PDB file of C-alpha atoms in Angstrom:
ATOM      1  CA  UNK A   1      25.924  61.875-207.124  1.00  0.00           C
ATOM      2  CA  UNK A   2      25.823  58.540-208.688  1.00  0.00           C
ATOM      3  CA  UNK A   3      29.345  57.660-207.491  1.00  0.00           C
ATOM      4  CA  UNK A   4      28.549  59.057-203.735  1.00  0.00           C
ATOM      5  CA  UNK A   5      25.568  56.499-203.934  1.00  0.00           C
ATOM      6  CA  UNK A   6      27.423  53.651-205.018  1.00  0.00           C
ATOM      7  CA  UNK A   7      30.248  54.462-202.416  1.00  0.00           C
ATOM      8  CA  UNK A   8      27.494  54.432-199.708  1.00  0.00           C
ATOM      9  CA  UNK A   9      25.871  51.150-200.947  1.00  0.00           C
ATOM     10  CA  UNK A  10      29.433  49.740-201.076  1.00  0.00           C
ATOM     11  CA  UNK A  11      30.059  50.559-197.535  1.00  0.00           C
ATOM     12  CA  UNK A  12      26.964  49.585-196.320  1.00  0.00           C
ATOM     13  CA  UNK A  13      27.273  46.001-197.821  1.00  0.00           C
ATOM     14  CA  UNK A  14      30.735  45.742-196.271  1.00  0.00           C
ATOM     15  CA  UNK A  15      29.430  46.762-192.735  1.00  0.00           C
ATOM     16  CA  UNK A  16      26.639  44.188-193.029  1.00  0.00           C
ATOM     17  CA  UNK A  17      28.896  41.668-194.033  1.00  0.00           C
ATOM     18  CA  UNK A  18      31.527  42.249-191.481  1.00  0.00           C
ATOM     19  CA  UNK A  19      28.784  42.385-188.698  1.00  0.00           C
ATOM     20  CA  UNK A  20      27.076  39.210-189.454  1.00  0.00           C
ATOM     21  CA  UNK A  21      27.720  36.190-186.865  1.00  0.00           C
ATOM     22  CA  UNK A  22      27.854  33.905-189.729  1.00  0.00           C
ATOM     23  CA  UNK A  23      30.902  33.058-191.717  1.00  0.00           C
ATOM     24  CA  UNK A  24      31.014  34.350-195.286  1.00  0.00           C
ATOM     25  CA  UNK A  25      33.476  33.401-197.940  1.00  0.00           C
ATOM     26  CA  UNK A  26      33.615  33.996-201.665  1.00  0.00           C
ATOM     27  CA  UNK A  27      35.866  32.445-203.989  1.00  0.00           C
ATOM     28  CA  UNK A  28      36.644  33.552-207.696  1.00  0.00           C
ATOM     29  CA  UNK A  29      36.230  31.215-210.587  1.00  0.00           C
ATOM     30  CA  UNK A  30      39.788  29.727-209.760  1.00  0.00           C
ATOM     31  CA  UNK A  31      38.729  28.934-206.388  1.00  0.00           C
ATOM     32  CA  UNK A  32      40.739  31.530-204.712  1.00  0.00           C
ATOM     33  CA  UNK A  33      39.494  32.982-201.644  1.00  0.00           C
ATOM     34  CA  UNK A  34      38.486  36.757-202.205  1.00  0.00           C
ATOM     35  CA  UNK A  35      36.361  37.465-199.262  1.00  0.00           C
ATOM     36  CA  UNK A  36      36.661  36.172-195.784  1.00  0.00           C
ATOM     37  CA  UNK A  37      34.522  38.122-193.163  1.00  0.00           C
ATOM     38  CA  UNK A  38      35.117  38.205-189.366  1.00  0.00           C
ATOM     39  CA  UNK A  39      32.451  35.408-188.928  1.00  0.00           C
ATOM     40  CA  UNK A  40      34.536  33.321-191.225  1.00  0.00           C
ATOM     41  CA  UNK A  41      37.512  34.040-188.952  1.00  0.00           C
ATOM     42  CA  UNK A  42      35.768  32.706-185.780  1.00  0.00           C
ATOM     43  CA  UNK A  43      34.547  29.721-187.511  1.00  0.00           C
ATOM     44  CA  UNK A  44      37.672  28.643-189.640  1.00  0.00           C
ATOM     45  CA  UNK A  45      40.394  29.940-187.067  1.00  0.00           C
ATOM     46  CA  UNK A  46      42.265  31.723-190.055  1.00  0.00           C
ATOM     47  CA  UNK A  47      42.642  35.616-190.219  1.00  0.00           C
ATOM     48  CA  UNK A  48      41.380  37.194-193.468  1.00  0.00           C
ATOM     49  CA  UNK A  49      44.992  38.379-194.200  1.00  0.00           C
ATOM     50  CA  UNK A  50      46.149  34.697-194.220  1.00  0.00           C
ATOM     51  CA  UNK A  51      43.244  33.437-196.674  1.00  0.00           C
ATOM     52  CA  UNK A  52      42.265  36.136-199.121  1.00  0.00           C
ATOM     53  CA  UNK A  53      44.434  35.856-202.352  1.00  0.00           C
ATOM     54  CA  UNK A  54      46.504  33.146-200.770  1.00  0.00           C
ATOM     55  CA  UNK A  55      44.284  30.074-199.935  1.00  0.00           C
ATOM     56  CA  UNK A  56      42.270  27.913-202.431  1.00  0.00           C
ATOM     57  CA  UNK A  57      38.704  27.515-201.009  1.00  0.00           C
ATOM     58  CA  UNK A  58      38.924  23.694-201.329  1.00  0.00           C
ATOM     59  CA  UNK A  59      41.398  23.749-198.277  1.00  0.00           C
ATOM     60  CA  UNK A  60      38.302  24.839-196.155  1.00  0.00           C
ATOM     61  CA  UNK A  61      36.577  21.518-196.649  1.00  0.00           C
ATOM     62  CA  UNK A  62      37.253  17.834-196.161  1.00  0.00           C
ATOM     63  CA  UNK A  63      38.254  15.874-199.409  1.00  0.00           C
ATOM     64  CA  UNK A  64      35.814  15.605-202.209  1.00  0.00           C
ATOM     65  CA  UNK A  65      33.360  18.291-200.351  1.00  0.00           C
ATOM     66  CA  UNK A  66      33.956  21.162-202.736  1.00  0.00           C
ATOM     67  CA  UNK A  67      33.227  19.085-205.942  1.00  0.00           C
ATOM     68  CA  UNK A  68      30.074  17.758-204.361  1.00  0.00           C
ATOM     69  CA  UNK A  69      28.896  21.193-203.413  1.00  0.00           C
ATOM     70  CA  UNK A  70      29.396  22.378-206.906  1.00  0.00           C
ATOM     71  CA  UNK A  71      27.580  19.464-208.566  1.00  0.00           C
ATOM     72  CA  UNK A  72      24.751  20.394-206.133  1.00  0.00           C
ATOM     73  CA  UNK A  73      24.732  23.982-207.142  1.00  0.00           C
ATOM     74  CA  UNK A  74      24.677  23.029-210.873  1.00  0.00           C
ATOM     75  CA  UNK A  75      22.059  20.429-211.021  1.00  0.00           C
ATOM     76  CA  UNK A  76      18.939  22.643-210.011  1.00  0.00           C
ATOM     77  CA  UNK A  77      17.647  20.044-207.529  1.00  0.00           C
ATOM     78  CA  UNK A  78      18.476  21.809-204.217  1.00  0.00           C
ATOM     79  CA  UNK A  79      17.197  25.162-204.412  1.00  0.00           C
ATOM     80  CA  UNK A  80      17.368  26.003-208.381  1.00  0.00           C
ATOM     81  CA  UNK A  81      20.406  26.332-210.667  1.00  0.00           C
ATOM     82  CA  UNK A  82      23.086  28.072-208.921  1.00  0.00           C
ATOM     83  CA  UNK A  83      21.653  28.048-205.379  1.00  0.00           C
ATOM     84  CA  UNK A  84      22.137  25.429-202.661  1.00  0.00           C
ATOM     85  CA  UNK A  85      19.484  25.541-199.918  1.00  0.00           C
ATOM     86  CA  UNK A  86      20.719  24.892-196.255  1.00  0.00           C
ATOM     87  CA  UNK A  87      22.635  21.568-195.924  1.00  0.00           C
ATOM     88  CA  UNK A  88      24.771  20.200-193.041  1.00  0.00           C
ATOM     89  CA  UNK A  89      28.471  19.795-193.795  1.00  0.00           C
ATOM     90  CA  UNK A  90      31.805  19.630-192.080  1.00  0.00           C
ATOM     91  CA  UNK A  91      34.313  22.303-192.727  1.00  0.00           C
ATOM     92  CA  UNK A  92      38.232  21.825-191.811  1.00  0.00           C
ATOM     93  CA  UNK A  93      39.690  24.542-189.418  1.00  0.00           C
ATOM     94  CA  UNK A  94      43.167  26.060-189.507  1.00  0.00           C
ATOM     95  CA  UNK A  95      43.999  23.537-186.598  1.00  0.00           C
ATOM     96  CA  UNK A  96      42.630  20.571-188.734  1.00  0.00           C
ATOM     97  CA  UNK A  97      39.552  20.402-186.698  1.00  0.00           C
ATOM     98  CA  UNK A  98      36.384  19.051-188.411  1.00  0.00           C
ATOM     99  CA  UNK A  99      33.540  21.331-187.537  1.00  0.00           C
ATOM    100  CA  UNK A 100      29.753  20.754-188.213  1.00  0.00           C
ATOM    101  CA  UNK A 101      27.957  23.545-189.939  1.00  0.00           C
ATOM    102  CA  UNK A 102      24.958  24.485-191.823  1.00  0.00           C
ATOM    103  CA  UNK A 103      25.779  26.170-195.001  1.00  0.00           C
ATOM    104  CA  UNK A 104      24.072  27.657-197.854  1.00  0.00           C
ATOM    105  CA  UNK A 105      25.729  28.539-201.125  1.00  0.00           C
ATOM    106  CA  UNK A 106      25.288  30.304-204.448  1.00  0.00           C
ATOM    107  CA  UNK A 107      26.961  31.160-207.774  1.00  0.00           C
ATOM    108  CA  UNK A 108      27.543  34.568-208.829  1.00  0.00           C
ATOM    109  CA  UNK A 109      26.943  35.131-212.645  1.00  0.00           C
ATOM    110  CA  UNK A 110      27.844  37.875-214.988  1.00  0.00           C
ATOM    111  CA  UNK A 111      26.059  37.697-218.402  1.00  0.00           C
ATOM    112  CA  UNK A 112      25.220  34.083-217.650  1.00  0.00           C
ATOM    113  CA  UNK A 113      28.940  33.170-216.992  1.00  0.00           C
ATOM    114  CA  UNK A 114      29.879  32.062-213.654  1.00  0.00           C
ATOM    115  CA  UNK A 115      32.525  34.524-212.103  1.00  0.00           C
ATOM    116  CA  UNK A 116      32.424  33.484-208.354  1.00  0.00           C
ATOM    117  CA  UNK A 117      30.873  31.379-205.593  1.00  0.00           C
ATOM    118  CA  UNK A 118      30.002  32.368-202.175  1.00  0.00           C
ATOM    119  CA  UNK A 119      29.105  30.279-199.077  1.00  0.00           C
ATOM    120  CA  UNK A 120      27.562  31.266-195.766  1.00  0.00           C
ATOM    121  CA  UNK A 121      28.369  28.961-192.752  1.00  0.00           C
ATOM    122  CA  UNK A 122      26.798  28.662-189.101  1.00  0.00           C
ATOM    123  CA  UNK A 123      28.910  26.984-186.626  1.00  0.00           C
ATOM    124  CA  UNK A 124      26.820  24.145-185.142  1.00  0.00           C
ATOM    125  CA  UNK A 125      29.111  23.127-182.083  1.00  0.00           C
ATOM    126  CA  UNK A 126      27.506  25.154-179.414  1.00  0.00           C
ATOM    127  CA  UNK A 127      24.100  24.055-180.737  1.00  0.00           C
ATOM    128  CA  UNK A 128      25.109  20.241-180.539  1.00  0.00           C
ATOM    129  CA  UNK A 129      26.535  20.655-176.941  1.00  0.00           C
ATOM    130  CA  UNK A 130      23.251  22.363-176.028  1.00  0.00           C
ATOM    131  CA  UNK A 131      21.301  19.473-177.590  1.00  0.00           C
ATOM    132  CA  UNK A 132      23.375  16.811-176.051  1.00  0.00           C
ATOM    133  CA  UNK A 133      23.002  18.399-172.582  1.00  0.00           C
ATOM    134  CA  UNK A 134      19.255  18.741-173.117  1.00  0.00           C
ATOM    135  CA  UNK A 135      19.213  14.994-174.142  1.00  0.00           C
ATOM    136  CA  UNK A 136      21.139  13.851-171.338  1.00  0.00           C
ATOM    137  CA  UNK A 137      18.987  15.916-168.815  1.00  0.00           C
ATOM    138  CA  UNK A 138      15.924  14.266-170.403  1.00  0.00           C
ATOM    139  CA  UNK A 139      17.647  10.808-170.058  1.00  0.00           C
ATOM    140  CA  UNK A 140      18.461  11.470-166.411  1.00  0.00           C
ATOM    141  CA  UNK A 141      14.972  12.733-165.622  1.00  0.00           C
ATOM    142  CA  UNK A 142      13.417   9.684-167.369  1.00  0.00           C
ATOM    143  CA  UNK A 143      15.704   7.436-165.483  1.00  0.00           C
ATOM    144  CA  UNK A 144      15.081   9.187-162.200  1.00  0.00           C
ATOM    145  CA  UNK A 145      11.244   8.637-162.859  1.00  0.00           C
ATOM    146  CA  UNK A 146      11.763   5.277-163.509  1.00  0.00           C
ATOM    147  CA  UNK A 147      13.740   4.662-160.311  1.00  0.00           C
ATOM    148  CA  UNK A 148      11.071   6.515-158.373  1.00  0.00           C
ATOM    149  CA  UNK A 149       8.219   4.369-159.543  1.00  0.00           C
ATOM    150  CA  UNK A 150      10.233   1.048-159.288  1.00  0.00           C
ATOM    151  CA  UNK A 151      10.966   1.950-155.809  1.00  0.00           C
ATOM    152  CA  UNK A 152       7.251   2.752-154.911  1.00  0.00           C
ATOM    153  CA  UNK A 153       6.221  -0.547-156.565  1.00  0.00           C
ATOM    154  CA  UNK A 154       8.921  -2.380-154.614  1.00  0.00           C
ATOM    155  CA  UNK A 155       8.120  -0.879-151.292  1.00  0.00           C
ATOM    156  CA  UNK A 156       4.283  -1.693-151.947  1.00  0.00           C
ATOM    157  CA  UNK A 157       5.241  -5.278-152.793  1.00  0.00           C
ATOM    158  CA  UNK A 158       7.657  -5.617-149.869  1.00  0.00           C
ATOM    159  CA  UNK A 159       5.098  -4.358-147.275  1.00  0.00           C
ATOM    160  CA  UNK A 160       2.152  -6.567-148.966  1.00  0.00           C
ATOM    161  CA  UNK A 161       4.558  -9.683-148.738  1.00  0.00           C
ATOM    162  CA  UNK A 162       5.881  -9.071-145.578  1.00  0.00           C
ATOM    163  CA  UNK A 163       2.792  -9.480-143.595  1.00  0.00           C
ATOM    164  CA  UNK A 164       1.625 -12.897-144.824  1.00  0.00           C
ATOM    165  CA  UNK A 165       5.151 -13.974-144.803  1.00  0.00           C
ATOM    166  CA  UNK A 166       5.448 -13.007-141.056  1.00  0.00           C
ATOM    167  CA  UNK A 167       2.335 -15.202-140.435  1.00  0.00           C
ATOM    168  CA  UNK A 168       3.862 -18.325-142.223  1.00  0.00           C
ATOM    169  CA  UNK A 169       6.700 -17.991-140.062  1.00  0.00           C
ATOM    170  CA  UNK A 170       4.880 -17.554-136.959  1.00  0.00           C
ATOM    171  CA  UNK A 171       2.700 -20.471-137.586  1.00  0.00           C
ATOM    172  CA  UNK A 172       5.695 -22.591-138.554  1.00  0.00           C
ATOM    173  CA  UNK A 173       7.451 -21.694-135.331  1.00  0.00           C
ATOM    174  CA  UNK A 174       4.282 -22.808-133.566  1.00  0.00           C
ATOM    175  CA  UNK A 175       3.995 -25.956-135.447  1.00  0.00           C
ATOM    176  CA  UNK A 176       7.714 -26.613-134.341  1.00  0.00           C
ATOM    177  CA  UNK A 177       6.793 -26.269-130.670  1.00  0.00           C
ATOM    178  CA  UNK A 178       3.931 -28.730-131.147  1.00  0.00           C
ATOM    179  CA  UNK A 179       6.373 -31.080-132.713  1.00  0.00           C
ATOM    180  CA  UNK A 180       8.775 -31.655-130.044  1.00  0.00           C
ATOM    181  CA  UNK A 181       9.897 -35.215-130.080  1.00  0.00           C
ATOM    182  CA  UNK A 182       8.977 -35.976-133.468  1.00  0.00           C
ATOM    183  CA  UNK A 183      12.302 -35.494-135.281  1.00  0.00           C
ATOM    184  CA  UNK A 184      10.895 -35.989-139.035  1.00  0.00           C
ATOM    185  CA  UNK A 185       8.206 -33.351-138.573  1.00  0.00           C
ATOM    186  CA  UNK A 186      10.611 -31.143-136.762  1.00  0.00           C
ATOM    187  CA  UNK A 187      12.975 -31.108-139.514  1.00  0.00           C
ATOM    188  CA  UNK A 188      10.243 -30.612-142.015  1.00  0.00           C
ATOM    189  CA  UNK A 189       9.239 -27.365-140.211  1.00  0.00           C
ATOM    190  CA  UNK A 190      12.845 -26.391-140.056  1.00  0.00           C
ATOM    191  CA  UNK A 191      12.994 -26.589-143.914  1.00  0.00           C
ATOM    192  CA  UNK A 192       9.805 -24.385-144.121  1.00  0.00           C
ATOM    193  CA  UNK A 193      11.446 -21.690-141.840  1.00  0.00           C
ATOM    194  CA  UNK A 194      14.785 -21.729-143.721  1.00  0.00           C
ATOM    195  CA  UNK A 195      12.835 -21.340-147.006  1.00  0.00           C
ATOM    196  CA  UNK A 196      10.587 -18.844-145.668  1.00  0.00           C
ATOM    197  CA  UNK A 197      13.602 -16.786-144.503  1.00  0.00           C
ATOM    198  CA  UNK A 198      14.914 -16.826-147.948  1.00  0.00           C
ATOM    199  CA  UNK A 199      11.906 -15.344-149.005  1.00  0.00           C
ATOM    200  CA  UNK A 200      11.990 -12.777-146.050  1.00  0.00           C
ATOM    201  CA  UNK A 201      15.505 -11.821-147.392  1.00  0.00           C
ATOM    202  CA  UNK A 202      14.164 -11.472-150.970  1.00  0.00           C
ATOM    203  CA  UNK A 203      11.494  -9.125-149.569  1.00  0.00           C
ATOM    204  CA  UNK A 204      14.003  -7.236-147.381  1.00  0.00           C
ATOM    205  CA  UNK A 205      15.869  -6.567-150.678  1.00  0.00           C
ATOM    206  CA  UNK A 206      12.840  -5.649-152.451  1.00  0.00           C
ATOM    207  CA  UNK A 207      12.048  -3.105-149.777  1.00  0.00           C
ATOM    208  CA  UNK A 208      15.606  -1.604-150.347  1.00  0.00           C
ATOM    209  CA  UNK A 209      15.408  -0.928-153.926  1.00  0.00           C
ATOM    210  CA  UNK A 210      16.314   2.630-154.628  1.00  0.00           C
ATOM    211  CA  UNK A 211      17.354   2.361-158.340  1.00  0.00           C
ATOM    212  CA  UNK A 212      16.652   0.565-161.452  1.00  0.00           C
ATOM    213  CA  UNK A 213      19.130  -2.168-162.590  1.00  0.00           C
ATOM    214  CA  UNK A 214      18.289  -5.289-164.675  1.00  0.00           C
ATOM    215  CA  UNK A 215      19.954  -8.347-165.739  1.00  0.00           C
ATOM    216  CA  UNK A 216      19.405 -10.829-168.545  1.00  0.00           C
ATOM    217  CA  UNK A 217      16.800 -13.546-167.670  1.00  0.00           C
ATOM    218  CA  UNK A 218      15.373 -15.963-170.355  1.00  0.00           C
ATOM    219  CA  UNK A 219      15.959 -15.301-173.870  1.00  0.00           C
ATOM    220  CA  UNK A 220      15.500 -11.491-174.573  1.00  0.00           C
ATOM    221  CA  UNK A 221      13.544 -10.904-171.238  1.00  0.00           C
ATOM    222  CA  UNK A 222      15.237  -9.196-168.271  1.00  0.00           C
ATOM    223  CA  UNK A 223      14.611  -8.823-164.720  1.00  0.00           C
ATOM    224  CA  UNK A 224      15.401  -6.459-161.812  1.00  0.00           C
ATOM    225  CA  UNK A 225      18.912  -7.208-160.607  1.00  0.00           C
ATOM    226  CA  UNK A 226      18.257  -7.131-156.531  1.00  0.00           C
ATOM    227  CA  UNK A 227      21.705  -7.143-155.519  1.00  0.00           C
ATOM    228  CA  UNK A 228      22.655  -3.894-157.701  1.00  0.00           C
ATOM    229  CA  UNK A 229      19.229  -2.243-157.248  1.00  0.00           C
ATOM    230  CA  UNK A 230      19.041  -2.675-153.453  1.00  0.00           C
ATOM    231  CA  UNK A 231      21.994  -1.177-151.490  1.00  0.00           C
ATOM    232  CA  UNK A 232      23.638  -3.446-148.960  1.00  0.00           C
ATOM    233  CA  UNK A 233      22.613  -2.885-145.166  1.00  0.00           C
ATOM    234  CA  UNK A 234      25.005  -1.072-142.942  1.00  0.00           C
ATOM    235  CA  UNK A 235      27.916  -3.207-141.442  1.00  0.00           C
ATOM    236  CA  UNK A 236      29.543  -3.168-137.960  1.00  0.00           C
ATOM    237  CA  UNK A 237      32.117  -0.361-137.850  1.00  0.00           C
ATOM    238  CA  UNK A 238      30.283   1.798-140.876  1.00  0.00           C
ATOM    239  CA  UNK A 239      28.739   4.990-139.694  1.00  0.00           C
ATOM    240  CA  UNK A 240      25.012   4.547-139.074  1.00  0.00           C
ATOM    241  CA  UNK A 241      22.583   7.370-140.287  1.00  0.00           C
ATOM    242  CA  UNK A 242      20.359   8.252-137.206  1.00  0.00           C
ATOM    243  CA  UNK A 243      16.645   8.057-138.057  1.00  0.00           C
ATOM    244  CA  UNK A 244      13.412   7.782-136.056  1.00  0.00           C
ATOM    245  CA  UNK A 245      11.973   5.373-138.543  1.00  0.00           C
ATOM    246  CA  UNK A 246      15.362   3.367-139.209  1.00  0.00           C
ATOM    247  CA  UNK A 247      14.958  -0.287-138.257  1.00  0.00           C
ATOM    248  CA  UNK A 248      18.220  -2.495-137.972  1.00  0.00           C
ATOM    249  CA  UNK A 249      18.955  -5.060-140.692  1.00  0.00           C
ATOM    250  CA  UNK A 250      19.388  -8.687-139.404  1.00  0.00           C
ATOM    251  CA  UNK A 251      22.853  -9.494-138.095  1.00  0.00           C
ATOM    252  CA  UNK A 252      24.642 -12.455-139.735  1.00  0.00           C
ATOM    253  CA  UNK A 253      24.761 -15.287-136.999  1.00  0.00           C
ATOM    254  CA  UNK A 254      27.000 -18.320-136.627  1.00  0.00           C
ATOM    255  CA  UNK A 255      25.647 -21.311-135.200  1.00  0.00           C
ATOM    256  CA  UNK A 256      27.965 -22.179-132.272  1.00  0.00           C
ATOM    257  CA  UNK A 257      25.724 -24.848-130.587  1.00  0.00           C
ATOM    258  CA  UNK A 258      26.975 -28.244-129.708  1.00  0.00           C
ATOM    259  CA  UNK A 259      24.427 -29.928-132.076  1.00  0.00           C
ATOM    260  CA  UNK A 260      24.384 -27.376-134.897  1.00  0.00           C
ATOM    261  CA  UNK A 261      22.777 -29.575-137.311  1.00  0.00           C
ATOM    262  CA  UNK A 262      19.830 -30.585-135.182  1.00  0.00           C
ATOM    263  CA  UNK A 263      16.833 -28.347-134.388  1.00  0.00           C
ATOM    264  CA  UNK A 264      16.313 -26.788-131.063  1.00  0.00           C
ATOM    265  CA  UNK A 265      12.906 -28.843-130.548  1.00  0.00           C
ATOM    266  CA  UNK A 266      15.124 -31.932-130.977  1.00  0.00           C
ATOM    267  CA  UNK A 267      17.304 -30.931-127.972  1.00  0.00           C
ATOM    268  CA  UNK A 268      14.154 -30.649-125.875  1.00  0.00           C
ATOM    269  CA  UNK A 269      14.614 -27.062-125.127  1.00  0.00           C
ATOM    270  CA  UNK A 270      11.829 -24.432-125.759  1.00  0.00           C
ATOM    271  CA  UNK A 271      12.105 -22.855-128.919  1.00  0.00           C
ATOM    272  CA  UNK A 272      11.850 -18.984-129.071  1.00  0.00           C
ATOM    273  CA  UNK A 273      12.525 -15.991-131.465  1.00  0.00           C
ATOM    274  CA  UNK A 274      14.372 -13.870-129.252  1.00  0.00           C
ATOM    275  CA  UNK A 275      15.874 -10.288-129.723  1.00  0.00           C
ATOM    276  CA  UNK A 276      19.650 -10.084-129.817  1.00  0.00           C
ATOM    277  CA  UNK A 277      21.217  -7.846-127.199  1.00  0.00           C
ATOM    278  CA  UNK A 278      24.502  -6.434-128.539  1.00  0.00           C
ATOM    279  CA  UNK A 279      26.372  -5.996-125.112  1.00  0.00           C
ATOM    280  CA  UNK A 280      28.912  -3.301-126.433  1.00  0.00           C
ATOM    281  CA  UNK A 281      26.407  -0.890-127.636  1.00  0.00           C
ATOM    282  CA  UNK A 282      23.329  -2.012-125.587  1.00  0.00           C
ATOM    283  CA  UNK A 283      21.093  -1.918-128.787  1.00  0.00           C
ATOM    284  CA  UNK A 284      18.485  -4.482-128.987  1.00  0.00           C
ATOM    285  CA  UNK A 285      18.037  -5.677-132.738  1.00  0.00           C
ATOM    286  CA  UNK A 286      15.189  -7.821-134.181  1.00  0.00           C
ATOM    287  CA  UNK A 287      16.706 -10.881-135.602  1.00  0.00           C
ATOM    288  CA  UNK A 288      13.954 -12.822-137.351  1.00  0.00           C
ATOM    289  CA  UNK A 289      16.090 -15.769-138.589  1.00  0.00           C
ATOM    290  CA  UNK A 290      17.418 -16.836-135.269  1.00  0.00           C
ATOM    291  CA  UNK A 291      15.707 -19.608-133.383  1.00  0.00           C
ATOM    292  CA  UNK A 292      17.572 -20.319-130.021  1.00  0.00           C
ATOM    293  CA  UNK A 293      17.191 -21.454-126.732  1.00  0.00           C
ATOM    294  CA  UNK A 294      16.787 -18.945-123.866  1.00  0.00           C
ATOM    295  CA  UNK A 295      19.945 -17.810-122.238  1.00  0.00           C
ATOM    296  CA  UNK A 296      22.194 -19.169-125.073  1.00  0.00           C
ATOM    297  CA  UNK A 297      25.154 -17.429-126.534  1.00  0.00           C
ATOM    298  CA  UNK A 298      25.727 -17.033-130.168  1.00  0.00           C
ATOM    299  CA  UNK A 299      28.554 -15.643-132.168  1.00  0.00           C
ATOM    300  CA  UNK A 300      28.598 -13.221-135.051  1.00  0.00           C
ATOM    301  CA  UNK A 301      31.302 -12.226-137.400  1.00  0.00           C
ATOM    302  CA  UNK A 302      32.464  -9.696-135.120  1.00  0.00           C
ATOM    303  CA  UNK A 303      31.500 -10.621-131.570  1.00  0.00           C
ATOM    304  CA  UNK A 304      29.549 -12.727-129.091  1.00  0.00           C
ATOM    305  CA  UNK A 305      25.949 -11.883-128.239  1.00  0.00           C
ATOM    306  CA  UNK A 306      23.938 -13.398-125.560  1.00  0.00           C
ATOM    307  CA  UNK A 307      20.244 -14.377-125.985  1.00  0.00           C
ATOM    308  CA  UNK A 308      18.501 -13.190-122.755  1.00  0.00           C
ATOM    309  CA  UNK A 309      16.185 -15.450-120.662  1.00  0.00           C
ATOM    310  CA  UNK A 310      12.443 -14.034-121.398  1.00  0.00           C
ATOM    311  CA  UNK A 311       9.668 -13.818-118.809  1.00  0.00           C
ATOM    312  CA  UNK A 312       5.906 -14.888-119.585  1.00  0.00           C
ATOM    313  CA  UNK A 313       5.434 -11.553-121.248  1.00  0.00           C
ATOM    314  CA  UNK A 314       8.291 -12.172-123.569  1.00  0.00           C
ATOM    315  CA  UNK A 315      10.475  -9.415-121.913  1.00  0.00           C
ATOM    316  CA  UNK A 316      14.147 -10.107-121.143  1.00  0.00           C
ATOM    317  CA  UNK A 317      14.960 -11.007-117.574  1.00  0.00           C
ATOM    318  CA  UNK A 318      17.319  -8.698-115.945  1.00  0.00           C
TER     319      UNK A 318
END
């Protein structure tokens, strides 16, 4: 009867050891492996037949780790004498790969004499991969939220700055008309217009910000890199996304007038801010930086554009 109970207990313990997900490895007092369950086979990459009675347990660890574990088991500060609470270590697989694991260990005694050691190992590779994916997802979310906030602030700033800037440029053009014949004053107004246009270009870039990129400024300070944070406007020949709210970007204009260094007011012609008509596509584009005479032709990097004459209401004369 006792023999039957012992056999049943032995079979139960063997099934429990074999069915556990974690790796269980036991070694005798000489350090030779005497137990290697299926969980250990999955973690270490060996079969039990390759290990039991054939492989010393220290082969399963990086150099110096077995000695460190035995010292921790015996000094009593890591769960008591003969016990090691969960600790993180690296084991060595059959392929030579270092694998992070959580492990616990204990010494088996008979009459206060050490006869064996046993270790239980939990593979951390999948857990670490999940943690890394979660961390990356969190970083991506924070970056996306930061980009959205920066884009909202940039859009607000561009809108609020654009209105007073438009007024400045409009009044500067009005002053330029009133200073016809006064070269010094006209040049000063031209400078005001050029600098205002520089500001307008910065405002346009701010309005195009869609992501958050910084550059070094002074000392440890950093500022938003407008060139990297604001995508470039579409160029001629590139596909244009159609949108009811889309507003074309200003076209780069090459000054082809006979007196390119002088102002239009110096030439004695009326100064206007005119729309540019692209004859190839019949599109009318707003060009805020172009101040030319009515009926004048100017060249872009790609083609020649004609500035139409305007009637008293500012409409092109057909």
